mmCIF file of C-alpha atoms and ligand atoms in Angstrom:
data_model
loop_
_atom_site.group_PDB
_atom_site.id
_atom_site.type_symbol
_atom_site.label_atom_id
_atom_site.label_comp_id
_atom_site.label_asym_id
_atom_site.label_seq_id
_atom_site.Cartn_x
_atom_site.Cartn_y
_atom_site.Cartn_z
ATOM 1 C CA MET I 1 0.000 0.000 0.000
ATOM 2 C CA GLY I 2 1.702 3.220 -1.156
ATOM 3 C CA VAL I 3 2.048 6.025 1.366
ATOM 4 C CA TYR I 4 1.500 8.579 -1.358
ATOM 5 C CA TRP I 5 -1.568 6.989 -2.916
ATOM 6 C CA ASN I 6 -4.875 8.708 -2.612
ATOM 7 C CA THR I 7 -8.024 6.837 -1.639
ATOM 8 C CA ARG I 8 -8.962 6.230 -5.271
ATOM 9 C CA VAL I 9 -5.664 4.539 -6.088
ATOM 10 C CA ARG I 10 -5.735 2.518 -2.883
ATOM 11 C CA ARG I 11 -9.156 1.211 -3.802
ATOM 12 C CA LEU I 12 -8.353 0.195 -7.381
ATOM 13 C CA SER I 13 -7.822 -3.393 -8.460
ATOM 14 C CA PRO I 14 -6.352 -2.855 -11.917
ATOM 15 C CA TYR I 15 -6.913 -5.100 -14.927
ATOM 16 C CA VAL I 16 -4.230 -7.720 -15.494
ATOM 17 C CA PRO I 17 -3.523 -8.246 -19.207
ATOM 18 C CA GLY I 18 -2.472 -11.622 -20.618
ATOM 19 C CA GLU I 19 1.236 -12.391 -20.454
ATOM 20 C CA GLN I 20 3.388 -10.838 -23.200
ATOM 21 C CA PRO I 21 6.561 -12.948 -23.122
ATOM 22 C CA ARG I 22 9.608 -11.137 -24.444
ATOM 23 C CA ASP I 23 11.722 -14.060 -25.586
ATOM 24 C CA GLY I 24 9.505 -15.310 -28.456
ATOM 25 C CA LYS I 25 9.838 -18.913 -27.246
ATOM 26 C CA PHE I 26 6.139 -19.474 -26.777
ATOM 27 C CA ILE I 27 3.335 -20.309 -29.156
ATOM 28 C CA LYS I 28 1.238 -17.368 -28.129
ATOM 29 C CA LEU I 29 -2.485 -18.089 -28.039
ATOM 30 C CA ASN I 30 -3.348 -15.970 -25.013
ATOM 31 C CA THR I 31 -4.324 -12.434 -26.017
ATOM 32 C CA ASN I 32 -6.447 -12.865 -29.159
ATOM 33 C CA GLU I 33 -4.028 -11.168 -31.499
ATOM 34 C CA ASN I 34 -4.463 -11.918 -35.191
ATOM 35 C CA PRO I 35 -1.904 -14.501 -36.348
ATOM 36 C CA TYR I 36 -1.560 -12.832 -39.777
ATOM 37 C CA PRO I 37 0.450 -9.664 -40.436
ATOM 38 C CA PRO I 38 -1.254 -6.339 -41.115
ATOM 39 C CA SER I 39 -1.989 -5.285 -44.701
ATOM 40 C CA PRO I 40 1.159 -4.199 -46.605
ATOM 41 C CA LYS I 41 -0.658 -0.885 -47.176
ATOM 42 C CA VAL I 42 -0.479 -0.239 -43.416
ATOM 43 C CA VAL I 43 3.281 -0.656 -43.447
ATOM 44 C CA GLU I 44 3.576 1.642 -46.494
ATOM 45 C CA ALA I 45 1.458 4.336 -44.837
ATOM 46 C CA ILE I 46 3.538 4.238 -41.651
ATOM 47 C CA LYS I 47 6.784 4.338 -43.655
ATOM 48 C CA ALA I 48 5.516 7.379 -45.537
ATOM 49 C CA VAL I 49 5.109 9.248 -42.247
ATOM 50 C CA LEU I 50 8.533 8.144 -41.022
ATOM 51 C CA GLU I 51 10.253 9.075 -44.293
ATOM 52 C CA ASP I 52 8.447 12.368 -44.739
ATOM 53 C CA LYS I 53 11.073 14.901 -45.870
ATOM 54 C CA ALA I 54 9.762 17.647 -43.621
ATOM 55 C CA GLY I 55 9.960 15.296 -40.625
ATOM 56 C CA ALA I 56 6.236 14.877 -39.922
ATOM 57 C CA LEU I 57 6.943 13.473 -36.462
ATOM 58 C CA ARG I 58 8.117 16.930 -35.362
ATOM 59 C CA LEU I 59 4.523 18.014 -35.367
ATOM 60 C CA TYR I 60 1.668 16.984 -33.109
ATOM 61 C CA PRO I 61 -0.839 14.705 -34.790
ATOM 62 C CA ASP I 62 -4.305 15.884 -35.836
ATOM 63 C CA PRO I 63 -6.224 15.811 -32.513
ATOM 64 C CA ALA I 64 -9.477 15.129 -34.388
ATOM 65 C CA CYS I 65 -7.990 12.179 -36.377
ATOM 66 C CA THR I 66 -9.819 13.586 -39.401
ATOM 67 C CA GLU I 67 -8.403 11.320 -42.115
ATOM 68 C CA LEU I 68 -8.900 8.178 -40.071
ATOM 69 C CA ARG I 69 -12.450 9.145 -39.116
ATOM 70 C CA GLU I 70 -13.239 9.956 -42.745
ATOM 71 C CA ALA I 71 -11.909 6.558 -43.831
ATOM 72 C CA LEU I 72 -14.032 4.869 -41.154
ATOM 73 C CA ALA I 73 -17.099 6.903 -42.120
ATOM 74 C CA ARG I 74 -16.700 5.839 -45.766
ATOM 75 C CA CYS I 75 -16.217 2.225 -44.791
ATOM 76 C CA TYR I 76 -19.300 2.081 -42.523
ATOM 77 C CA GLY I 77 -21.580 4.472 -44.434
ATOM 78 C CA VAL I 78 -21.875 6.948 -41.542
ATOM 79 C CA LYS I 79 -20.869 10.590 -41.040
ATOM 80 C CA PRO I 80 -17.370 11.427 -39.722
ATOM 81 C CA GLU I 81 -19.139 13.238 -36.838
ATOM 82 C CA GLN I 82 -20.536 9.849 -35.837
ATOM 83 C CA VAL I 83 -17.044 8.379 -35.404
ATOM 84 C CA PHE I 84 -14.561 8.733 -32.546
ATOM 85 C CA ALA I 85 -10.975 7.473 -32.843
ATOM 86 C CA GLY I 86 -8.899 6.484 -29.839
ATOM 87 C CA ASN I 87 -5.746 4.838 -28.582
ATOM 88 C CA GLY I 88 -7.125 1.314 -28.685
ATOM 89 C CA SER I 89 -10.667 0.491 -27.687
ATOM 90 C CA ASP I 90 -9.747 0.112 -24.021
ATOM 91 C CA GLU I 91 -9.218 3.848 -23.913
ATOM 92 C CA ILE I 92 -12.566 4.484 -25.590
ATOM 93 C CA LEU I 93 -14.340 2.155 -23.157
ATOM 94 C CA ALA I 94 -12.712 4.001 -20.246
ATOM 95 C CA PHE I 95 -13.861 7.327 -21.714
ATOM 96 C CA ALA I 96 -17.375 5.955 -22.259
ATOM 97 C CA PHE I 97 -17.725 4.939 -18.606
ATOM 98 C CA GLY I 98 -16.663 8.457 -17.640
ATOM 99 C CA ALA I 99 -18.875 10.183 -20.208
ATOM 100 C CA PHE I 100 -22.158 8.289 -19.961
ATOM 101 C CA PHE I 101 -22.579 6.618 -16.586
ATOM 102 C CA GLU I 102 -23.208 8.587 -13.394
ATOM 103 C CA GLY I 103 -20.967 8.115 -10.380
ATOM 104 C CA ALA I 104 -22.207 6.808 -7.027
ATOM 105 C CA GLY I 105 -24.418 9.305 -5.258
ATOM 106 C CA ASP I 106 -26.082 10.300 -8.522
ATOM 107 C CA PRO I 107 -29.145 12.344 -7.572
ATOM 108 C CA SER I 108 -31.090 11.033 -10.596
ATOM 109 C CA GLY I 109 -31.011 7.547 -9.047
ATOM 110 C CA ALA I 110 -30.530 5.936 -12.459
ATOM 111 C CA GLY I 111 -29.252 2.753 -10.846
ATOM 112 C CA PRO I 112 -26.305 0.534 -11.722
ATOM 113 C CA VAL I 113 -24.744 -0.243 -15.082
ATOM 114 C CA LEU I 114 -25.410 -3.823 -16.117
ATOM 115 C CA PHE I 115 -22.948 -6.245 -17.680
ATOM 116 C CA PRO I 116 -22.643 -10.040 -17.688
ATOM 117 C CA ASP I 117 -21.000 -11.871 -14.784
ATOM 118 C CA ILE I 118 -18.693 -13.515 -17.298
ATOM 119 C CA THR I 119 -17.390 -10.853 -19.647
ATOM 120 C CA TYR I 120 -14.457 -8.597 -20.429
ATOM 121 C CA SER I 121 -12.850 -8.124 -17.048
ATOM 122 C CA PHE I 122 -11.926 -4.515 -17.753
ATOM 123 C CA TYR I 123 -15.537 -3.329 -17.285
ATOM 124 C CA PRO I 124 -15.596 -3.568 -13.466
ATOM 125 C CA VAL I 125 -12.190 -1.863 -13.403
ATOM 126 C CA TYR I 126 -13.500 1.132 -15.364
ATOM 127 C CA ALA I 127 -16.606 1.223 -13.198
ATOM 128 C CA GLU I 128 -14.472 1.340 -10.066
ATOM 129 C CA LEU I 129 -12.122 3.917 -11.544
ATOM 130 C CA TRP I 130 -15.042 6.289 -12.223
ATOM 131 C CA ASP I 131 -16.949 5.227 -9.122
ATOM 132 C CA VAL I 132 -19.869 3.990 -11.244
ATOM 133 C CA PRO I 133 -22.188 1.483 -9.528
ATOM 134 C CA PHE I 134 -22.617 -1.742 -11.505
ATOM 135 C CA ARG I 135 -24.401 -5.077 -11.307
ATOM 136 C CA ALA I 136 -23.083 -8.280 -12.875
ATOM 137 C CA VAL I 137 -25.947 -10.189 -14.531
ATOM 138 C CA PRO I 138 -25.401 -13.974 -14.626
ATOM 139 C CA LEU I 139 -25.110 -15.515 -18.088
ATOM 140 C CA ALA I 140 -27.405 -18.450 -18.803
ATOM 141 C CA GLU I 141 -26.118 -21.952 -18.019
ATOM 142 C CA ASP I 142 -24.852 -22.310 -21.625
ATOM 143 C CA PHE I 143 -23.041 -18.939 -21.298
ATOM 144 C CA SER I 144 -25.460 -17.087 -23.555
ATOM 145 C CA VAL I 145 -26.607 -13.537 -22.827
ATOM 146 C CA ASN I 146 -30.325 -13.528 -22.120
ATOM 147 C CA ALA I 147 -31.568 -10.195 -23.510
ATOM 148 C CA GLY I 148 -34.583 -10.219 -21.174
ATOM 149 C CA ASP I 149 -32.256 -9.955 -18.149
ATOM 150 C CA TYR I 150 -31.138 -6.538 -19.419
ATOM 151 C CA ARG I 151 -34.650 -5.208 -19.933
ATOM 152 C CA VAL I 152 -34.769 -3.921 -16.361
ATOM 153 C CA SER I 153 -34.325 -0.479 -14.871
ATOM 154 C CA ALA I 154 -30.623 0.492 -14.990
ATOM 155 C CA ALA I 155 -28.313 3.388 -15.827
ATOM 156 C CA GLY I 156 -27.083 1.550 -18.911
ATOM 157 C CA VAL I 157 -25.771 -1.687 -20.328
ATOM 158 C CA ILE I 158 -22.439 -2.785 -21.740
ATOM 159 C CA PHE I 159 -21.305 -6.098 -23.164
ATOM 160 C CA PRO I 160 -19.165 -7.396 -25.996
ATOM 161 C CA ASN I 161 -20.853 -9.032 -28.981
ATOM 162 C CA PRO I 162 -19.614 -11.683 -29.393
ATOM 163 C CA ASN I 163 -19.037 -11.870 -25.660
ATOM 164 C CA ALA I 164 -15.546 -12.405 -24.290
ATOM 165 C CA PRO I 165 -14.181 -14.776 -23.131
ATOM 166 C CA THR I 166 -17.060 -17.068 -24.135
ATOM 167 C CA GLY I 167 -17.142 -16.182 -27.852
ATOM 168 C CA ARG I 168 -20.926 -16.477 -27.967
ATOM 169 C CA ALA I 169 -22.794 -13.931 -30.125
ATOM 170 C CA LEU I 170 -26.214 -12.398 -29.676
ATOM 171 C CA PRO I 171 -28.404 -11.763 -32.764
ATOM 172 C CA SER I 172 -29.132 -8.104 -33.593
ATOM 173 C CA ARG I 173 -32.851 -8.463 -32.837
ATOM 174 C CA ALA I 174 -32.016 -9.392 -29.217
ATOM 175 C CA VAL I 175 -29.650 -6.414 -28.929
ATOM 176 C CA LYS I 176 -32.410 -4.206 -30.348
ATOM 177 C CA SER I 177 -34.834 -5.379 -27.673
ATOM 178 C CA ILE I 178 -32.352 -4.147 -25.034
ATOM 179 C CA LEU I 179 -31.850 -0.845 -26.872
ATOM 180 C CA GLU I 180 -35.593 -0.301 -27.139
ATOM 181 C CA TYR I 181 -36.160 -0.888 -23.441
ATOM 182 C CA HIS I 182 -33.453 1.575 -22.395
ATOM 183 C CA ALA I 183 -34.298 4.210 -25.034
ATOM 184 C CA GLU I 184 -37.278 5.201 -22.894
ATOM 185 C CA ASN I 185 -35.036 6.422 -20.047
ATOM 186 C CA ALA I 186 -32.156 7.566 -22.264
ATOM 187 C CA GLY I 187 -30.080 4.668 -20.920
ATOM 188 C CA ILE I 188 -27.008 4.003 -23.025
ATOM 189 C CA VAL I 189 -26.277 0.577 -24.422
ATOM 190 C CA ILE I 190 -22.632 0.093 -25.363
ATOM 191 C CA ILE I 191 -21.879 -2.829 -27.646
ATOM 192 C CA ASP I 192 -18.196 -3.710 -27.631
ATOM 193 C CA GLU I 193 -17.619 -5.126 -31.110
ATOM 194 C CA ALA I 194 -13.951 -6.048 -30.566
ATOM 195 C CA TYR I 195 -14.575 -9.483 -32.137
ATOM 196 C CA ALA I 196 -17.630 -8.788 -34.313
ATOM 197 C CA ALA I 197 -15.676 -9.202 -37.566
ATOM 198 C CA PHE I 198 -15.278 -12.897 -36.760
ATOM 199 C CA GLY I 199 -18.971 -13.685 -36.755
ATOM 200 C CA ALA I 200 -21.408 -11.392 -34.911
ATOM 201 C CA GLU I 201 -23.889 -9.012 -36.539
ATOM 202 C CA SER I 202 -22.554 -5.483 -36.160
ATOM 203 C CA MET I 203 -24.964 -2.927 -34.697
ATOM 204 C CA VAL I 204 -23.375 -0.037 -36.646
ATOM 205 C CA PRO I 205 -26.191 0.010 -39.251
ATOM 206 C CA PHE I 206 -28.633 0.887 -36.450
ATOM 207 C CA ILE I 207 -26.945 3.938 -34.908
ATOM 208 C CA ASN I 208 -29.404 6.351 -36.530
ATOM 209 C CA GLU I 209 -32.368 4.316 -35.354
ATOM 210 C CA TYR I 210 -31.114 4.102 -31.741
ATOM 211 C CA PRO I 211 -29.611 7.336 -30.383
ATOM 212 C CA ASN I 212 -28.708 5.457 -27.164
ATOM 213 C CA LEU I 213 -26.447 2.983 -29.032
ATOM 214 C CA LEU I 214 -22.663 3.279 -28.946
ATOM 215 C CA THR I 215 -20.612 0.647 -30.758
ATOM 216 C CA VAL I 216 -16.946 0.312 -29.822
ATOM 217 C CA HIS I 217 -14.364 -1.303 -32.115
ATOM 218 C CA THR I 218 -10.710 -2.159 -32.214
ATOM 219 C CA LEU I 219 -8.124 -2.621 -34.942
ATOM 220 C CA SER I 220 -6.168 -4.909 -32.596
ATOM 221 C CA LYS I 221 -7.876 -8.150 -33.571
ATOM 222 C CA SER I 222 -9.532 -8.065 -36.989
ATOM 223 C CA ALA I 223 -6.977 -5.625 -38.474
ATOM 224 C CA SER I 224 -3.876 -7.333 -36.992
ATOM 225 C CA LEU I 225 -2.797 -4.103 -35.298
ATOM 226 C CA ALA I 226 -2.639 -4.803 -31.568
ATOM 227 C CA GLY I 227 0.840 -3.257 -31.550
ATOM 228 C CA LEU I 228 -0.337 0.028 -33.062
ATOM 229 C CA ARG I 229 -3.052 0.916 -30.544
ATOM 230 C CA ALA I 230 -6.029 2.078 -32.547
ATOM 231 C CA GLY I 231 -9.731 1.777 -31.868
ATOM 232 C CA PHE I 232 -12.895 3.665 -32.712
ATOM 233 C CA ALA I 233 -16.488 4.139 -31.700
ATOM 234 C CA VAL I 234 -19.554 4.746 -33.860
ATOM 235 C CA GLY I 235 -22.722 6.315 -32.518
ATOM 236 C CA ASN I 236 -24.852 9.429 -32.770
ATOM 237 C CA GLU I 237 -23.136 12.813 -32.832
ATOM 238 C CA GLU I 238 -24.004 13.648 -29.245
ATOM 239 C CA LEU I 239 -22.403 10.460 -27.913
ATOM 240 C CA ILE I 240 -19.276 11.099 -29.984
ATOM 241 C CA GLU I 241 -19.081 14.645 -28.634
ATOM 242 C CA GLY I 242 -19.377 13.261 -25.092
ATOM 243 C CA LEU I 243 -16.327 11.088 -25.728
ATOM 244 C CA CYS I 244 -14.444 14.081 -27.174
ATOM 245 C CA ARG I 245 -15.222 16.110 -24.052
ATOM 246 C CA ILE I 246 -13.635 13.452 -21.847
ATOM 247 C CA ARG I 247 -10.633 13.026 -24.169
ATOM 248 C CA ASP I 248 -10.045 16.772 -24.341
ATOM 249 C CA SER I 249 -10.093 16.960 -20.557
ATOM 250 C CA PHE I 250 -7.373 14.332 -20.442
ATOM 251 C CA ASN I 251 -5.060 14.300 -23.490
ATOM 252 C CA SER I 252 -5.783 15.935 -26.845
ATOM 253 C CA TYR I 253 -3.436 13.676 -28.794
ATOM 254 C CA THR I 254 -4.334 10.119 -27.921
ATOM 255 C CA VAL I 255 -3.689 8.726 -31.413
ATOM 256 C CA ASP I 256 -0.204 9.399 -32.734
ATOM 257 C CA ARG I 257 0.677 10.134 -36.358
ATOM 258 C CA LEU I 258 1.872 6.613 -37.129
ATOM 259 C CA ALA I 259 -1.277 5.071 -35.689
ATOM 260 C CA GLN I 260 -3.556 7.476 -37.552
ATOM 261 C CA ALA I 261 -1.853 6.753 -40.874
ATOM 262 C CA GLY I 262 -1.620 2.991 -40.327
ATOM 263 C CA ALA I 263 -5.176 2.643 -39.090
ATOM 264 C CA ALA I 264 -6.586 4.668 -42.012
ATOM 265 C CA ALA I 265 -4.712 2.415 -44.441
ATOM 266 C CA ALA I 266 -6.041 -0.701 -42.697
ATOM 267 C CA VAL I 267 -9.624 0.510 -42.833
ATOM 268 C CA SER I 268 -9.219 1.167 -46.566
ATOM 269 C CA ASP I 269 -7.998 -2.375 -47.280
ATOM 270 C CA ALA I 270 -11.112 -4.359 -46.386
ATOM 271 C CA ALA I 271 -10.407 -6.988 -49.064
ATOM 272 C CA TYR I 272 -7.120 -8.008 -47.429
ATOM 273 C CA TYR I 273 -8.694 -8.376 -44.008
ATOM 274 C CA GLU I 274 -11.730 -10.253 -45.277
ATOM 275 C CA GLU I 275 -9.411 -12.948 -46.574
ATOM 276 C CA VAL I 276 -7.265 -13.017 -43.415
ATOM 277 C CA ASN I 277 -10.268 -13.245 -41.111
ATOM 278 C CA ARG I 278 -11.962 -15.854 -43.281
ATOM 279 C CA ARG I 279 -8.903 -18.024 -42.659
ATOM 280 C CA VAL I 280 -9.015 -17.359 -38.912
ATOM 281 C CA CYS I 281 -12.681 -18.429 -38.817
ATOM 282 C CA ALA I 282 -12.021 -21.578 -40.850
ATOM 283 C CA GLU I 283 -9.231 -22.545 -38.453
ATOM 284 C CA ARG I 284 -11.518 -21.854 -35.487
ATOM 285 C CA GLU I 285 -14.065 -24.311 -36.867
ATOM 286 C CA ARG I 286 -11.423 -26.972 -37.530
ATOM 287 C CA VAL I 287 -9.874 -26.661 -34.064
ATOM 288 C CA SER I 288 -13.264 -26.482 -32.302
ATOM 289 C CA ALA I 289 -14.249 -29.785 -33.926
ATOM 290 C CA ALA I 290 -10.907 -31.394 -33.064
ATOM 291 C CA LEU I 291 -11.154 -30.312 -29.399
ATOM 292 C CA ALA I 292 -14.752 -31.532 -29.184
ATOM 293 C CA GLY I 293 -13.527 -34.835 -30.630
ATOM 294 C CA MET I 294 -11.082 -35.136 -27.714
ATOM 295 C CA GLY I 295 -13.891 -34.637 -25.230
ATOM 296 C CA PHE I 296 -13.535 -30.915 -24.569
ATOM 297 C CA THR I 297 -16.720 -28.952 -23.887
ATOM 298 C CA VAL I 298 -16.470 -26.291 -26.602
ATOM 299 C CA ILE I 299 -18.634 -23.167 -26.489
ATOM 300 C CA PRO I 300 -19.678 -22.278 -30.070
ATOM 301 C CA SER I 301 -17.498 -19.301 -30.943
ATOM 302 C CA SER I 302 -18.156 -16.312 -33.188
ATOM 303 C CA ALA I 303 -14.800 -14.769 -32.249
ATOM 304 C CA ASN I 304 -11.095 -15.382 -32.987
ATOM 305 C CA PHE I 305 -10.743 -17.573 -29.920
ATOM 306 C CA ILE I 306 -12.271 -20.716 -28.487
ATOM 307 C CA PHE I 307 -13.533 -21.098 -24.932
ATOM 308 C CA ALA I 308 -13.344 -24.732 -23.938
ATOM 309 C CA ARG I 309 -13.199 -27.029 -20.921
ATOM 310 C CA PRO I 310 -10.829 -29.999 -21.049
ATOM 311 C CA PRO I 311 -12.242 -33.318 -19.876
ATOM 312 C CA GLY I 312 -11.077 -34.531 -16.472
ATOM 313 C CA VAL I 313 -8.284 -31.993 -15.899
ATOM 314 C CA LYS I 314 -8.620 -28.793 -13.885
ATOM 315 C CA GLY I 315 -8.355 -25.620 -15.975
ATOM 316 C CA ALA I 316 -5.377 -24.328 -13.991
ATOM 317 C CA ASP I 317 -3.510 -27.630 -14.407
ATOM 318 C CA PHE I 318 -4.216 -27.843 -18.111
ATOM 319 C CA PHE I 319 -3.020 -24.260 -18.508
ATOM 320 C CA ALA I 320 0.216 -25.090 -16.635
ATOM 321 C CA ARG I 321 0.824 -28.225 -18.709
ATOM 322 C CA LEU I 322 0.373 -26.329 -21.955
ATOM 323 C CA ARG I 323 2.747 -23.669 -20.673
ATOM 324 C CA GLU I 324 5.402 -26.321 -19.855
ATOM 325 C CA ARG I 325 5.060 -27.388 -23.485
ATOM 326 C CA GLY I 326 5.672 -23.810 -24.674
ATOM 327 C CA ILE I 327 2.036 -22.943 -25.409
ATOM 328 C CA LEU I 328 0.401 -19.945 -23.783
ATOM 329 C CA VAL I 329 -3.379 -19.765 -23.502
ATOM 330 C CA ARG I 330 -5.551 -17.763 -21.078
ATOM 331 C CA HIS I 331 -7.000 -19.111 -17.861
ATOM 332 C CA PHE I 332 -9.347 -17.106 -15.621
ATOM 333 C CA ASN I 333 -9.420 -18.152 -12.009
ATOM 334 C CA LYS I 334 -13.011 -17.036 -11.568
ATOM 335 C CA PRO I 335 -16.275 -18.644 -10.501
ATOM 336 C CA ARG I 336 -18.039 -20.699 -13.219
ATOM 337 C CA ILE I 337 -15.127 -20.545 -15.659
ATOM 338 C CA SER I 338 -12.086 -21.719 -13.690
ATOM 339 C CA ASP I 339 -12.058 -25.022 -15.600
ATOM 340 C CA PHE I 340 -12.186 -23.349 -18.998
ATOM 341 C CA LEU I 341 -9.356 -22.137 -21.186
ATOM 342 C CA ARG I 342 -9.527 -19.382 -23.750
ATOM 343 C CA ILE I 343 -7.472 -20.300 -26.786
ATOM 344 C CA SER I 344 -6.746 -17.659 -29.436
ATOM 345 C CA ILE I 345 -6.697 -18.869 -33.029
ATOM 346 C CA GLY I 346 -3.194 -19.086 -34.432
ATOM 347 C CA ALA I 347 -1.809 -20.024 -37.851
ATOM 348 C CA GLY I 348 1.109 -21.713 -39.571
ATOM 349 C CA GLY I 349 0.958 -24.993 -37.678
ATOM 350 C CA ASP I 350 0.548 -23.441 -34.213
ATOM 351 C CA MET I 351 -2.920 -24.936 -33.808
ATOM 352 C CA ASP I 352 -1.631 -28.386 -34.761
ATOM 353 C CA GLU I 353 0.994 -27.998 -32.023
ATOM 354 C CA LEU I 354 -1.779 -27.041 -29.626
ATOM 355 C CA LEU I 355 -3.895 -30.060 -30.593
ATOM 356 C CA LYS I 356 -0.885 -32.361 -30.249
ATOM 357 C CA ALA I 357 -0.123 -30.986 -26.773
ATOM 358 C CA CYS I 358 -3.786 -31.362 -25.739
ATOM 359 C CA ARG I 359 -3.760 -35.016 -26.831
ATOM 360 C CA GLU I 360 -0.558 -35.652 -24.865
ATOM 361 C CA ILE I 361 -1.881 -33.997 -21.723
ATOM 362 C CA LEU I 362 -5.104 -35.996 -21.918
ATOM 363 C CA LEU I 363 -3.162 -39.241 -22.440
ATOM 364 C CA LEU I 364 -1.061 -38.529 -19.349
ATOM 365 C CA ARG I 365 -4.189 -37.659 -17.364
ATOM 366 C CA GLY I 366 -4.317 -39.517 -14.090
ATOM 367 C CA GLU I 367 -0.616 -40.429 -14.237
ATOM 368 C CA SER I 368 0.520 -37.420 -12.249
HETATM 369 N N1 PMP Y 401 -12.918 -5.264 -25.691
HETATM 370 C C1 PMP Y 401 -12.733 -6.569 -25.549
HETATM 371 C C2 PMP Y 401 -13.911 -7.449 -25.332
HETATM 372 C C3 PMP Y 401 -11.438 -7.105 -25.593
HETATM 373 O O1 PMP Y 401 -11.232 -8.410 -25.420
HETATM 374 C C4 PMP Y 401 -10.349 -6.240 -25.811
HETATM 375 C C5 PMP Y 401 -8.941 -6.771 -25.882
HETATM 376 N N2 PMP Y 401 -8.376 -7.169 -24.689
HETATM 377 C C6 PMP Y 401 -10.603 -4.876 -25.933
HETATM 378 C C7 PMP Y 401 -11.903 -4.423 -25.885
HETATM 379 C C8 PMP Y 401 -9.505 -3.873 -26.053
HETATM 380 O O2 PMP Y 401 -8.819 -3.893 -27.237
HETATM 381 P P1 PMP Y 401 -7.791 -2.758 -27.629
HETATM 382 O O3 PMP Y 401 -7.587 -1.850 -26.450
HETATM 383 O O4 PMP Y 401 -6.569 -3.482 -28.032
HETATM 384 O O5 PMP Y 401 -8.424 -2.026 -28.758
#
């Protein structure tokens, strides 16, 4: 406990990201990065900034990220004023909690923000950071989100679609039923579409119909750019302005010049990413079937990862045995899911290595 920490910092329990080993020895299937490289056009765009004769990096980047937002607006058929760009979607989610949900002691008595009990574990961290009351709503037994559970009085709702770490997606009509319920009290529904490109229906086409809808996106997964830090949100102009107000009370230049150029190039090369992500999805289906064949309980995934429970071995033990074999996956020591593993989809033989290791571990089961 730091002597110099204020009460807020003392109270925080920060998010713990998946391990990022520095020696490159591991087959890394633990943080849902895309196994394929970014589009060559991204690399060209970044090089152009670096090689700019006038030394573009001398100058601050465009605080409004105009070119990137215009590229996104073209790609999604929305107005640039309906797009916010940020330093990865984590930053945008943090801003959204600060912009749209009241802190404890709110005189309006709007109630807590709702999100699933099993979901992206950053949400409770943001809620605590901003002192926003929240309630975790249990997922159904099969880990699906039951839309009806969110049609109750609350300050707002947030969940990923597909959900993480389960990978299960909710159809747009179910999301709409939640939006409709909360529209009456101007309650915001934030749909975190970090993994939507791998199989969920995006809610972006409905932003004009639902002024209380904010969709949040990342280039980390579907655009192979986790190392660049770029994300964006799409929603009505007022929501986007709310995010800008928080950003501009914090740091005007959250997206650097390289990230703005690289992200704009990525957004403009949809054809490349369609092919890359088609391959990721095909591999997901192959590996899901192979794991099910070994007796794993496999949750049907619409994301670039698989959430699965090995037969007869504790999740923590299976995780440790994979790690000994040089394979990193993600294990969450949390109620209901402590026997599951989240396995990101890899390429180039990595998934065959994973399947081989799983078979070995299951064969040795009971011998230790
Ligand atoms: N939302 C979800 C559901 C995620 O899993 C992640 C990645 N950990 C993010 C948002 C954040 O992604 P990024 O900050 O890399 O854009």
